[in-house]
Coordinates of C-alpha atoms in Angstrom, one line a residue:
X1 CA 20.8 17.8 -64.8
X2 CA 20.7 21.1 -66.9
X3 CA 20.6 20.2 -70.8
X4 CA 23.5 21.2 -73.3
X5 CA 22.0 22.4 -76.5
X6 CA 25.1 21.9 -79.1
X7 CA 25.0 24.4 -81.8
X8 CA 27.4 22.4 -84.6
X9 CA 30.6 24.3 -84.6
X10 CA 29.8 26.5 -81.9
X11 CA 30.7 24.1 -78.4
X12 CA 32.8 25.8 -76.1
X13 CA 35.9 25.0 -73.7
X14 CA 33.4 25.4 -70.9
X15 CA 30.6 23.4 -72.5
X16 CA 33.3 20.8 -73.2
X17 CA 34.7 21.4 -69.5
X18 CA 31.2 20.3 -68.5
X19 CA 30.8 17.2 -70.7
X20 CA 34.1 16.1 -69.0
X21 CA 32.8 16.5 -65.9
X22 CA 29.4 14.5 -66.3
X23 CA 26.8 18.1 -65.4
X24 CA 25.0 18.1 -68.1
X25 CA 22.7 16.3 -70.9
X26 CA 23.2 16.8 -74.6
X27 CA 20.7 18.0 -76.8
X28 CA 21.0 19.0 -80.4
X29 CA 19.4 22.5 -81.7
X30 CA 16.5 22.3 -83.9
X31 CA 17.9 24.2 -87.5
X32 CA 20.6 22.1 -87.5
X33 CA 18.7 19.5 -88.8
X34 CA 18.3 21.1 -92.3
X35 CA 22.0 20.6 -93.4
X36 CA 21.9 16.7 -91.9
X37 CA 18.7 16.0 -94.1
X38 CA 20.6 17.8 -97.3
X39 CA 23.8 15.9 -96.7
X40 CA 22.5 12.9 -95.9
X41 CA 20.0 13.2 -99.1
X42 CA 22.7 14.2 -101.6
X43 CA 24.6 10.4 -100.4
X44 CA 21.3 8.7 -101.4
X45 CA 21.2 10.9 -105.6
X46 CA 25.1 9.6 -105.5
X47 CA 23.8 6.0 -104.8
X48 CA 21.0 6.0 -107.1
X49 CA 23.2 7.6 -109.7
X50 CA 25.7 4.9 -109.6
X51 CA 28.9 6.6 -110.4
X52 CA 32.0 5.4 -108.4
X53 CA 32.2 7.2 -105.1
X54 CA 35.0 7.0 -102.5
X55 CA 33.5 5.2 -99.1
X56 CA 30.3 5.2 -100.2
X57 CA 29.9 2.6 -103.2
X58 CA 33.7 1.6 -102.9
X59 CA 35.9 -0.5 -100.6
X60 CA 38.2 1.6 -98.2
X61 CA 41.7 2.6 -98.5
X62 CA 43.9 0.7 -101.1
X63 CA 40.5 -1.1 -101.9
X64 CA 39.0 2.4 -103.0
X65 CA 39.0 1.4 -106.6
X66 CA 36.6 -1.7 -105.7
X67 CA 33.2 -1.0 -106.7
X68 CA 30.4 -2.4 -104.7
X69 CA 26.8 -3.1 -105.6
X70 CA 24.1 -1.0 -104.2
X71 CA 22.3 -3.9 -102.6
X72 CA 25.4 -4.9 -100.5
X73 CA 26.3 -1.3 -99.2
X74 CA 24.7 -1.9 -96.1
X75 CA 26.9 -4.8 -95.3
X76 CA 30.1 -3.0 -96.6
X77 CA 29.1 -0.8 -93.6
X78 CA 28.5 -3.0 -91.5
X79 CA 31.6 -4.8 -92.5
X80 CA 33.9 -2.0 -92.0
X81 CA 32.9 -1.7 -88.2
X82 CA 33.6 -5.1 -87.4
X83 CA 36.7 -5.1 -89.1
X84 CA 38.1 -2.1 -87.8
X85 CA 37.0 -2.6 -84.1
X86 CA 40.3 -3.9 -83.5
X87 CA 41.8 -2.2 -80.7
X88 CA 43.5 -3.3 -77.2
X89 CA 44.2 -1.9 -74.0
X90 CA 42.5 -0.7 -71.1
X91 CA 38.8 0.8 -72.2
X92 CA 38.7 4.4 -72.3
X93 CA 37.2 6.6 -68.7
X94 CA 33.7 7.4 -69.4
X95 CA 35.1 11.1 -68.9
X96 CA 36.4 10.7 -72.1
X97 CA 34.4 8.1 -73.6
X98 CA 31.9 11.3 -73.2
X99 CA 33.7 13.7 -75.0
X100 CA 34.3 11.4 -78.0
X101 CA 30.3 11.4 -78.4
X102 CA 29.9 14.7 -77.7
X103 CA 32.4 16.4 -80.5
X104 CA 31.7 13.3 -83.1
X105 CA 27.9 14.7 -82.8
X106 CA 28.9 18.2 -82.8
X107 CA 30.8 17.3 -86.4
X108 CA 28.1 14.9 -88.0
X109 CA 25.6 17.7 -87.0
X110 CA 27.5 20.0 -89.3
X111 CA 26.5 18.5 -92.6
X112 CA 29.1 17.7 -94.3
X113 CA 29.7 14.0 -93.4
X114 CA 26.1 12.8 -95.4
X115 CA 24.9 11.1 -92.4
X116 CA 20.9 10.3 -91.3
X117 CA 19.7 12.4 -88.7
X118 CA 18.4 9.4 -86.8
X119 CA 21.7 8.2 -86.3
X120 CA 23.1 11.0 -84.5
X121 CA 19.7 11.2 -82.1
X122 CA 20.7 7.4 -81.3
X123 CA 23.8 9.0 -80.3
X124 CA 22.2 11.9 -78.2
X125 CA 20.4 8.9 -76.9
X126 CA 22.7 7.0 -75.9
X127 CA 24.5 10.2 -74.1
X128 CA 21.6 10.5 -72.2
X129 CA 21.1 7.5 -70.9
X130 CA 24.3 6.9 -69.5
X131 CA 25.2 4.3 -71.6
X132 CA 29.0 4.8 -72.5
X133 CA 30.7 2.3 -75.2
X134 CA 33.7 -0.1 -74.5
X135 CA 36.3 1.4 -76.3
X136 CA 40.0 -0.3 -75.7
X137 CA 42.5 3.1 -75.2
X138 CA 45.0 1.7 -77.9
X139 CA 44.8 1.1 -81.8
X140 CA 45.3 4.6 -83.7
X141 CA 48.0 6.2 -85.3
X142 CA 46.0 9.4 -85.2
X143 CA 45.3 9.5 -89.3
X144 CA 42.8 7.9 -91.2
X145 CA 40.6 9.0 -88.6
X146 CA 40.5 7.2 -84.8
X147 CA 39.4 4.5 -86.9
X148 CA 39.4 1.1 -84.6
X149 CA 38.2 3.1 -81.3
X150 CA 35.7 5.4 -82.7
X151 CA 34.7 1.9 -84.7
X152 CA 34.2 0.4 -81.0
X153 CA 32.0 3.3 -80.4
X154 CA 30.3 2.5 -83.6
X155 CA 29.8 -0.8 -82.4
X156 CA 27.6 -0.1 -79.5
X157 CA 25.2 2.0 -82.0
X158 CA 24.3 -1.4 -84.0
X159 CA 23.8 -2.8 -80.7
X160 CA 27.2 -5.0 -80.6
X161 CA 29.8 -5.6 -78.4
X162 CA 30.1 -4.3 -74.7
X163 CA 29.0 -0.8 -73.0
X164 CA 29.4 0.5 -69.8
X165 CA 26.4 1.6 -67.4
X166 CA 27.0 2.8 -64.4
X167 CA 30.2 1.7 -63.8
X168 CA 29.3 -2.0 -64.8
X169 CA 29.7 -3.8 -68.2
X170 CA 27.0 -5.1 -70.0
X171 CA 26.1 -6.3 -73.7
X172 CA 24.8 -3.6 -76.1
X173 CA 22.4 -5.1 -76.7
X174 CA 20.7 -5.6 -73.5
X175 CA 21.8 -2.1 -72.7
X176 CA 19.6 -0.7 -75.2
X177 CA 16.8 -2.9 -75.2
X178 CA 16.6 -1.7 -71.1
X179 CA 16.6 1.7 -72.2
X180 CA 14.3 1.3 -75.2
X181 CA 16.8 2.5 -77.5
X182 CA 16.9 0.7 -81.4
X183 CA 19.8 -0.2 -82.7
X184 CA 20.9 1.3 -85.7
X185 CA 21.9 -0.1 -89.2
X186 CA 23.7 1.8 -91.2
X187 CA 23.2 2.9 -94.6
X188 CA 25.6 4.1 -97.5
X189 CA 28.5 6.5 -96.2
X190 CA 27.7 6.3 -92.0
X191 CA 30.1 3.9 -91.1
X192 CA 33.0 5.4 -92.8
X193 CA 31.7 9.2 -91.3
X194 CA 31.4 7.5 -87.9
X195 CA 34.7 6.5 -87.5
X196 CA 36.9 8.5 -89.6
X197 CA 38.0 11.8 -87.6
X198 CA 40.3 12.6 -84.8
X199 CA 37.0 12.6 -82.1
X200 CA 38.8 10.1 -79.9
X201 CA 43.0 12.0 -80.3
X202 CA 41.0 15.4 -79.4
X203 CA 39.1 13.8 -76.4
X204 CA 42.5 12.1 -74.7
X205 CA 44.3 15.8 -75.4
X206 CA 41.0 17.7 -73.7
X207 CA 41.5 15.6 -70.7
X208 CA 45.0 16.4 -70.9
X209 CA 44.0 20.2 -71.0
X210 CA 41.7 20.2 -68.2
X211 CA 43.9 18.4 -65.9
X212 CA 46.6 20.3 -66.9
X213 CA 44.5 23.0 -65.8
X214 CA 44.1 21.7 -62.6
X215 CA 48.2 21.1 -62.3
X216 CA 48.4 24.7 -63.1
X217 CA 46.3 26.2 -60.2
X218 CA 47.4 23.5 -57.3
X219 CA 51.2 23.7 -58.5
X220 CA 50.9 27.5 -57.5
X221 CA 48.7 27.3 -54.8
X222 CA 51.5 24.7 -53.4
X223 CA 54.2 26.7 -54.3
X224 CA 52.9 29.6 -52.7
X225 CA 52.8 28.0 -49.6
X226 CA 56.4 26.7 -49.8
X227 CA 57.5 30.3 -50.0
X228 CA 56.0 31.1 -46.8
X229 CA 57.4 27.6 -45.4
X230 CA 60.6 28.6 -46.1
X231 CA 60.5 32.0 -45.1
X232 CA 61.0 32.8 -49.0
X233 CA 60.9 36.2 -50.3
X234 CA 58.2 37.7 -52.5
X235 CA 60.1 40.7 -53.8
X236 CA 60.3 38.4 -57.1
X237 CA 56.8 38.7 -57.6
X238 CA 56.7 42.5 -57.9
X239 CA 55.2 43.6 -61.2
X240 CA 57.7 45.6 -62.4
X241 CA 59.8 42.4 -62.9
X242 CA 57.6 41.0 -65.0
X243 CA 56.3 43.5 -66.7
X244 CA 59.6 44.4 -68.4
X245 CA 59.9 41.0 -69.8
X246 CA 56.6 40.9 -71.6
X247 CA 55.7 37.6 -71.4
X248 CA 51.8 37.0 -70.8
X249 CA 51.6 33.8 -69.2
X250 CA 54.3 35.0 -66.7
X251 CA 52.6 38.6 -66.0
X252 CA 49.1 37.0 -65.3
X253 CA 50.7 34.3 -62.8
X254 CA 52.8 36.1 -60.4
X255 CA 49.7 38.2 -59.4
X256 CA 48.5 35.3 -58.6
X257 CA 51.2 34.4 -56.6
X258 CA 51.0 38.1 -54.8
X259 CA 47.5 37.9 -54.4
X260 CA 48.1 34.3 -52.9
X261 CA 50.7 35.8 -50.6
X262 CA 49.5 39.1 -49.1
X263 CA 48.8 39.2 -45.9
X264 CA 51.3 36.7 -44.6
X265 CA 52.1 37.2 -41.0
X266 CA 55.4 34.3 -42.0
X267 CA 56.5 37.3 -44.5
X268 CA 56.3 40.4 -42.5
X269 CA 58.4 38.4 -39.7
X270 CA 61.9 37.8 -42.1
X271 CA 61.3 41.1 -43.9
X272 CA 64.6 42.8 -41.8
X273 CA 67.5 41.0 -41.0
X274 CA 67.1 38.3 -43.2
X275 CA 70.9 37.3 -44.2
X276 CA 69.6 35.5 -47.6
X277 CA 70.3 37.8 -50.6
X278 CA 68.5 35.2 -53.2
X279 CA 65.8 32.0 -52.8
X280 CA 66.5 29.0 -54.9
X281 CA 65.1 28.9 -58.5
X282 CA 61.9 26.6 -57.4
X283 CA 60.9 29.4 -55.3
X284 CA 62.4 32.9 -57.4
X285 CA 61.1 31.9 -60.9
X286 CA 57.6 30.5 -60.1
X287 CA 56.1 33.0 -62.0
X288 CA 58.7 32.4 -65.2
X289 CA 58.1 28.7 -65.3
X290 CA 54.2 28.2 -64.4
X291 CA 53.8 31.3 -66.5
X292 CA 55.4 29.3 -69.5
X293 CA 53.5 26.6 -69.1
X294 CA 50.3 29.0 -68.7
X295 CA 51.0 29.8 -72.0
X296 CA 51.1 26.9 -73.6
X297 CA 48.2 25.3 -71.9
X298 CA 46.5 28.4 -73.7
X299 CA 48.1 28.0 -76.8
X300 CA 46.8 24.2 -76.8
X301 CA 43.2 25.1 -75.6
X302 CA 42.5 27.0 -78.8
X303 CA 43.9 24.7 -81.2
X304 CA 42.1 21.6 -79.4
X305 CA 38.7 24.2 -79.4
X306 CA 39.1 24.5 -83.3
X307 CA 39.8 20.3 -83.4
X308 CA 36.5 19.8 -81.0
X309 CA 34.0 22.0 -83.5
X310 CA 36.2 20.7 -86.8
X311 CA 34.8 18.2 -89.4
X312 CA 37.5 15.4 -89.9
X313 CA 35.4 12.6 -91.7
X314 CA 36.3 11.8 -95.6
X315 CA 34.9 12.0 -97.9
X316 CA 33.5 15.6 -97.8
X317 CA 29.9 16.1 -98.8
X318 CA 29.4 19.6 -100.2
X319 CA 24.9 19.3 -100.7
X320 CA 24.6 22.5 -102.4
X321 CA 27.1 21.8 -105.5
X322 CA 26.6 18.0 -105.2
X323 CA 30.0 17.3 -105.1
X324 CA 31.4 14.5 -102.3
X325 CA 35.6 15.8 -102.3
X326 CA 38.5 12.9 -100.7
X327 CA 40.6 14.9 -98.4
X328 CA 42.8 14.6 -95.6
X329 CA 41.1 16.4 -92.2
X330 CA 41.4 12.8 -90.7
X331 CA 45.0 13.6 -90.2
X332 CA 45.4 14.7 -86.4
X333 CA 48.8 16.7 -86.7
X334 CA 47.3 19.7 -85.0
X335 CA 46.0 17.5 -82.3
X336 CA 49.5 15.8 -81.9
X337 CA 51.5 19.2 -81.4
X338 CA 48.8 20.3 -78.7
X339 CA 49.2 17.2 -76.8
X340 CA 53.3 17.3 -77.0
X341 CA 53.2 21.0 -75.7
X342 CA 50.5 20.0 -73.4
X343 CA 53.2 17.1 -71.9
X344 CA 55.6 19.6 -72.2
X345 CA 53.9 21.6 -69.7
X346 CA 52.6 19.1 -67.2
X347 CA 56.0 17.6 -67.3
X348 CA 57.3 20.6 -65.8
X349 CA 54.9 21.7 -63.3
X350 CA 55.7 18.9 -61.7
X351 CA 59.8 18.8 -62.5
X352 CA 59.4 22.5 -60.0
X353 CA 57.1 20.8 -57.8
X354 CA 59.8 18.4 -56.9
X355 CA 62.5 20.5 -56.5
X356 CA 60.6 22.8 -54.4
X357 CA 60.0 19.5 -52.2
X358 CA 63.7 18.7 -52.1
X359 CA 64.4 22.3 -50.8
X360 CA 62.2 22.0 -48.1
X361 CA 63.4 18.6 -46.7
X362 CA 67.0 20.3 -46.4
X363 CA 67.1 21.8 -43.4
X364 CA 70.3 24.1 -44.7
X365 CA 68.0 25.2 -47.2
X366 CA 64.8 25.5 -45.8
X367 CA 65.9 26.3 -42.0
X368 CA 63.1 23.7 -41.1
X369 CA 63.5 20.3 -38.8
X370 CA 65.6 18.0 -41.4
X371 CA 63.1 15.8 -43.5
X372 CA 59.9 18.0 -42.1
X373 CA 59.6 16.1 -39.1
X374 CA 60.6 16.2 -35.1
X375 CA 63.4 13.8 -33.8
X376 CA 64.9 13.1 -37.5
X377 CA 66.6 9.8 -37.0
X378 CA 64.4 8.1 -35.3
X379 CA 61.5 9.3 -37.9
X380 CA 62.4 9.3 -41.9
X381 CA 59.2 12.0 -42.7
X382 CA 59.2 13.2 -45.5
X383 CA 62.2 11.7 -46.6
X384 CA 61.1 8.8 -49.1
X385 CA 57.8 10.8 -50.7
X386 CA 60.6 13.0 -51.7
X387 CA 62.4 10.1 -53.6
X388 CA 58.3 8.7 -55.2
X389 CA 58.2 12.4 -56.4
X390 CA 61.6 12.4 -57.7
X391 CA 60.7 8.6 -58.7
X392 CA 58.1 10.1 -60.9
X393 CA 59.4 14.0 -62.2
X394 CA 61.9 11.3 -63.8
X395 CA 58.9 9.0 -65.7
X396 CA 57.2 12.3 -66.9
X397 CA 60.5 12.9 -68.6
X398 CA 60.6 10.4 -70.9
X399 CA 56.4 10.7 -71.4
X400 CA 57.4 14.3 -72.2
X401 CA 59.2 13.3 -75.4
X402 CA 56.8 14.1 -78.5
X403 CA 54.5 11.4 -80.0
X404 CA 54.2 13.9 -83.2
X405 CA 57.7 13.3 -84.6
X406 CA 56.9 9.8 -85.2
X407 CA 55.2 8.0 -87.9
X408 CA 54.8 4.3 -88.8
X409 CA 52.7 3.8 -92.7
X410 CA 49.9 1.6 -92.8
X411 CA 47.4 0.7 -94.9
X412 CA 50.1 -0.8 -98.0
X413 CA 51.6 2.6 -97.7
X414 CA 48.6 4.3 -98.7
X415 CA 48.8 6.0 -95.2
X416 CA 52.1 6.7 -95.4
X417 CA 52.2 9.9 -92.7
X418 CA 50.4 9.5 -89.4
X419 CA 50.2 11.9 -86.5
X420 CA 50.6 9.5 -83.1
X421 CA 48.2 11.8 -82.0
X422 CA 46.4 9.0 -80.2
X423 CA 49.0 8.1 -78.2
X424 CA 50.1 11.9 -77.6
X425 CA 46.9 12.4 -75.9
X426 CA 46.0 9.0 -73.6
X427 CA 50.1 9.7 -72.0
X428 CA 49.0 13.2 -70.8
X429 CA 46.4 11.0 -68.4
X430 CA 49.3 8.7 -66.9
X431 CA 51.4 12.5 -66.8
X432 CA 48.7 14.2 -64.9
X433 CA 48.7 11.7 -62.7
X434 CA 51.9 11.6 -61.7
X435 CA 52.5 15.3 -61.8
X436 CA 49.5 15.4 -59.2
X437 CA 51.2 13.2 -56.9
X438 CA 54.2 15.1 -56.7
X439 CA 52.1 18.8 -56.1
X440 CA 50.3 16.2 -53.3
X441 CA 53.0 15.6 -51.3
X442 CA 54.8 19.0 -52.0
X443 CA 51.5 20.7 -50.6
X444 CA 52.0 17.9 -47.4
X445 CA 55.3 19.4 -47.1
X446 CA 54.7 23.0 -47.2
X447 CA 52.3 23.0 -45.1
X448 CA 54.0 21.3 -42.6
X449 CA 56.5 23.5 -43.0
X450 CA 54.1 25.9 -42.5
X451 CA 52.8 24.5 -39.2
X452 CA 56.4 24.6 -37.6
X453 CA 56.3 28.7 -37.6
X454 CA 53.3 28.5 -35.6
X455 CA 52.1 30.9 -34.1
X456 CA 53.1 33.2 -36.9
X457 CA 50.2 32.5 -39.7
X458 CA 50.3 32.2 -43.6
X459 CA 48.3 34.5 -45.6
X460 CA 44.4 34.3 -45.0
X461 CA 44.2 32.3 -48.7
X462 CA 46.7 30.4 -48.2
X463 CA 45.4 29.8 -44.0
X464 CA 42.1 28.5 -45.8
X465 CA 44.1 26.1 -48.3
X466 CA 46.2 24.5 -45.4
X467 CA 42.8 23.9 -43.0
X468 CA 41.1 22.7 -46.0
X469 CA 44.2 20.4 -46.6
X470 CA 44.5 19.7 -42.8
X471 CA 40.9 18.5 -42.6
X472 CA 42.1 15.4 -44.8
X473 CA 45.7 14.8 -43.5
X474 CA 47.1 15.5 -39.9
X475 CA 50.2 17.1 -39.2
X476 CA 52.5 14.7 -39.5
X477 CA 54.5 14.4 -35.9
X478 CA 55.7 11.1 -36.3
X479 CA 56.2 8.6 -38.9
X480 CA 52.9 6.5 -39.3
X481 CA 51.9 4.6 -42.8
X482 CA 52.2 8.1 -45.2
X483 CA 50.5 6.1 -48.5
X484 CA 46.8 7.1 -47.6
X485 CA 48.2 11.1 -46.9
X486 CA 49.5 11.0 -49.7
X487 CA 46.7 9.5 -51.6
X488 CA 44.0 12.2 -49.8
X489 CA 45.9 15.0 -51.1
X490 CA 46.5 13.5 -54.7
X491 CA 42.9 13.4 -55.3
X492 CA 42.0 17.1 -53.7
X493 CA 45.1 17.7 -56.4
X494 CA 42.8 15.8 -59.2
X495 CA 39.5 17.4 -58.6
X496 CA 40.8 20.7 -58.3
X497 CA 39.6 20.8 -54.4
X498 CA 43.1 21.8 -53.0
X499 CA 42.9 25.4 -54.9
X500 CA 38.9 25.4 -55.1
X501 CA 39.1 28.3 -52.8
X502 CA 41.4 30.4 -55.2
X503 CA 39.7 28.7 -58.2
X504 CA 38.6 32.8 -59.2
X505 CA 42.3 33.7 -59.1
X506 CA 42.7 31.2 -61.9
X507 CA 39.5 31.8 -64.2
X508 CA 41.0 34.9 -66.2
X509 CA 43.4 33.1 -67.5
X510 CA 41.6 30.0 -69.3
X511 CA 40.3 30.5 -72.8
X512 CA 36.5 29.6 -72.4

């Protein structure tokens, strides 16, 4: 496994792409260690000093004018993780468990947070060696900082509470000791900088991002090949329609969608006499829609980029004028409105999914056998996937509806605005995943669609996406248990294998 060397500040979507994905190891570059040793220093002059200092010789939130005694600062660490690990739910994928290590050491590494360098190598370490904490998905607001998951992250660093190793759960504690790692304790200020920040809002809304990615390319690889299984046109991909418009997103998309199509031996054979002046909207204004939600997706990539490199602890250590300034980066609003628009989009890709579905099914639509299948009566085909897609175009609706407008005080009121960016990013998982069934079983459709205009042939891309997708799922000639189908193609749909042979079609248009 190739090594990630993160530069603070500097990680990129494709370095984070990677961490996602499980490639590589993380390693931390060499002059970054100056600023950790001068932040983490100027902590120890303010605790020697003695004067009042927020989170680091004081209790936490509306307790921040409680002074505490040097010798129990330790414990008032300690204290804070075990009282903030106070979250429920299901525990967060490793996928993302991964990114919430990887950006919290990108930001300690930074030097601003007054934090020992041995602590974030126990991190790295525990990167390394596979050995993910337990973190339950629910318990922030998104402001304050993540603060009862990232304090279940926390927790496996002192060697407490559950991790996960390969898939199986285990104590901490015996984790570490197997692979020789210590446990930390933690001094003055690291408690309070490991858990405050939005680490664990920015890593749900990257795994939104990079399966919304993934939506993108299959939702118009499968809608490309519904044009050719219903003998659609592609005039409405021509350039100069789009070009007088302007819009970026929709520009960059319907070449795709020409590029996808050329060749097609299904086109050339309705290109005279073809009584239909106009396709349906789900076919016409592909490029209008997935553009759209191009755009967002790329709007949300760069502020989640900014969010992944940010510093979002508090208090602020500033080592070169000694000061140590209370602000308010914990607050994850930006984080919040990228996951909405994110939603926004995913929703959608798989709203047009589904109607493109619908219009296949109709046979006075699509000019296809009713429901996709021979001797309709006796077989239902693809009649009742049609109603699960439909079944779950209708869920993603009410996901779609933004987290960010809400907001729920806490802490006495000292916290009296909170982002729900938390929540905004762990719905785009359950959205992805239902927007990938529906581009599953629209793929299914088109290209059986496709398959009844044998022996006229699809486009040579989209010839290789249908084999590829045939080598999974048989044509469907009678009904037969259609749960399994649908399954294979929902996860070629989730790992990106349905358009891995157009994946360079896509590449351009993803901020890196």
């Amino acid at each position: 496994m190739n090594t990630l060397t993160i530069n603070p500040g500097k990680l990129t979507l494709t370095d984070l792409r990677q961490i996602w994905r499980g490639t590589v190891s993380l390693g931390l570059a060499k002059d970054a260690y100056q600023a950790i040793h001068t932040s983490s220093a100027t902590i120890q002059k303010i605790v020697e000093k003695g004067a009042p200092a927020y989170g680091i010789n004081t209790g936490f939130g509306k307790l921040a004018k409680t002074h505490i005694p040097n010798d129990q600062l330790e414990e008032l660490q300690r204290n804070l993780i075990l009282s903030h690990s106070v979250g429920s739910g299901e525990l967060i994928a490793d996928n993302i468990a991964r990114l919430i290590l990887a950006t919290k050491i990108g930001s300690l590494s930074r030097g601003y947070s007054g934090i020992r360098a041995s602590v974030i190598d126990t991190m790295i370490a525990h990167y390394n060696a596979g050995i993910m904490p337990c973190i339950p998905s629910k318990g922030s607001v998104g402001a304050s900082g993540d603060l009862a998951p990232l304090s279940h992250m926390t927790l496996a660093l002192m060697g407490e509470g559950d991790v996960r190793v390969d898939g199986r759960i285990v104590p901490a504690k015996e984790a570490l000791e197997k692979a020789g790692i210590a446990p930390v304790t933690l001094a003055a200020k690291e408690g309070l900088a490991l858990i405050n920040g939005t680490q664990v809002s920015t890593a749900f809304a990257l795994n939104g991002l990079f399966l919304a990615e993934r939506m993108l390319e299959a939702a118009t690889v499968a809608g490309a090949l519904s044009v050719d299984a219903a003998k659609g046109s592609d005039a409405p991909f021509d350039p100069r329609v789009h070009i007088v418009r302007g819009q970026p997103g929709q520009i960059a998309v319907a070449q795709i969608y020409r590029t996808l199509l050329q060749g097609s031996e299904i086109r050339r054979s309705h290109l005279e006499n073809d009584e239909r002046v106009q396709d349906p909207y789900s076919l016409r204004c592909q490029p209008q829609v997935m553009g759209a939600c191009l755009d967002l997706i790329g709007n949300a990539a760069r502020t989640l980029l900014i969010e992944a490199n940010a510093v979002t602890d508090n208090p602020l250590v500033y080592a070169e004028e000694g000061d140590v300034i209370s602000g308010g980066n914990f607050h994850a609003e930006p984080v919040a409105f990228a996951a909405d628009s994110l939603a926004l989009a995913i929703a959608e890709i798989g709203a047009l999914s589904e109607r493109r579905i619908a219009l296949l099914i109709d046979a006075t639509l699509s000019g296809l056998p009713p429901f996709l299948v021979a001797s309709s009566g006796l077989n239902s085909g693809f009649m009742i996937a049609h109603v699960t897609a439909a079944a779950l175009a209708s869920e993603n609706k009410s996901l779609a509806h933004p987290a960010s407008v809400d907001s729920l005080p806490t802490s006495a009121n000292q916290e009296d605005h909170v982002s729900m960016a938390t929540f905004a990013g762990r719905r785009l998982n359950e959205m992805a995943d239902n927007t990938a069934t529906i581009v599953a079983i629209e793929a299914l459709a088109a290209a059986q669609g496709v398959d009844f205009h044998n022996p006229l042939k699809t486009s040579p891309l989209l010839a290789d996406v249908h084999q590829h997708l045939r080598q999974r799922v048989p044509f469907y000639d009678k009904d037969r248990l259609f749960a399994p189908d649908i399954e294979a193609a929902r996860q070629m749909v989730l790992r990106g294998d349905l358009s891995a042979g157009c994946h360079d079609l896509f590449l351009p248009l993803y901020s890196n």
